[in-house]
Amino acid sequence: MESIAAEKIDALPVSATNSEPV
């Protein structure tokens, strides 16, 4: 479960950096 949470947290900042709500 921790892995999934880590991936989600990583995906959040990545999306914000891309500035693309895809």
PDB file of N, CA and C in Angstrom, residues 6-19:
ATOM      1  N   ALA A   6       3.136   6.214  -2.499  1.00  0.00           N
ATOM      2  CA  ALA A   6       4.342   6.923  -2.951  1.00  0.00           C
ATOM      3  C   ALA A   6       4.183   7.296  -4.418  1.00  0.00           C
ATOM      4  N   GLU A   7       3.661   6.369  -5.207  1.00  0.00           N
ATOM      5  CA  GLU A   7       3.477   6.653  -6.645  1.00  0.00           C
ATOM      6  C   GLU A   7       2.472   7.783  -6.834  1.00  0.00           C
ATOM      7  N   LYS A   8       1.411   7.759  -6.052  1.00  0.00           N
ATOM      8  CA  LYS A   8       0.382   8.810  -6.171  1.00  0.00           C
ATOM      9  C   LYS A   8       0.989  10.164  -5.809  1.00  0.00           C
ATOM     10  N   ILE A   9       1.761  10.186  -4.738  1.00  0.00           N
ATOM     11  CA  ILE A   9       2.395  11.442  -4.296  1.00  0.00           C
ATOM     12  C   ILE A   9       3.361  11.923  -5.382  1.00  0.00           C
ATOM     13  N   ASP A  10       4.052  10.979  -6.012  1.00  0.00           N
ATOM     14  CA  ASP A  10       5.007  11.346  -7.068  1.00  0.00           C
ATOM     15  C   ASP A  10       4.260  11.868  -8.290  1.00  0.00           C
ATOM     16  N   ALA A  11       3.140  11.253  -8.590  1.00  0.00           N
ATOM     17  CA  ALA A  11       2.362  11.650  -9.772  1.00  0.00           C
ATOM     18  C   ALA A  11       1.764  13.039  -9.573  1.00  0.00           C
ATOM     19  N   LEU A  12       1.426  13.377  -8.348  1.00  0.00           N
ATOM     20  CA  LEU A  12       0.827  14.696  -8.085  1.00  0.00           C
ATOM     21  C   LEU A  12       1.787  15.823  -8.460  1.00  0.00           C
ATOM     22  N   PRO A  13       2.987  15.834  -7.898  1.00  0.00           N
ATOM     23  CA  PRO A  13       3.955  16.890  -8.224  1.00  0.00           C
ATOM     24  C   PRO A  13       4.317  16.868  -9.702  1.00  0.00           C
ATOM     25  N   VAL A  14       4.404  15.709 -10.282  1.00  0.00           N
ATOM     26  CA  VAL A  14       4.748  15.595 -11.707  1.00  0.00           C
ATOM     27  C   VAL A  14       3.680  16.283 -12.547  1.00  0.00           C
ATOM     28  N   SER A  15       2.421  16.027 -12.221  1.00  0.00           N
ATOM     29  CA  SER A  15       1.314  16.648 -12.968  1.00  0.00           C
ATOM     30  C   SER A  15       1.357  18.164 -12.808  1.00  0.00           C
ATOM     31  N   ALA A  16       1.644  18.605 -11.607  1.00  0.00           N
ATOM     32  CA  ALA A  16       1.693  20.049 -11.335  1.00  0.00           C
ATOM     33  C   ALA A  16       2.838  20.673 -12.131  1.00  0.00           C
ATOM     34  N   THR A  17       3.948  19.944 -12.237  1.00  0.00           N
ATOM     35  CA  THR A  17       5.106  20.467 -12.980  1.00  0.00           C
ATOM     36  C   THR A  17       4.760  20.561 -14.463  1.00  0.00           C
ATOM     37  N   ASN A  18       4.042  19.552 -14.944  1.00  0.00           N
ATOM     38  CA  ASN A  18       3.667  19.551 -16.360  1.00  0.00           C
ATOM     39  C   ASN A  18       2.576  20.586 -16.631  1.00  0.00           C
ATOM     40  N   SER A  19       1.853  20.941 -15.580  1.00  0.00           N
ATOM     41  CA  SER A  19       0.775  21.933 -15.723  1.00  0.00           C
ATOM     42  C   SER A  19      -0.265  21.431 -16.722  1.00  0.00           C
TER      43      SER A  19
END
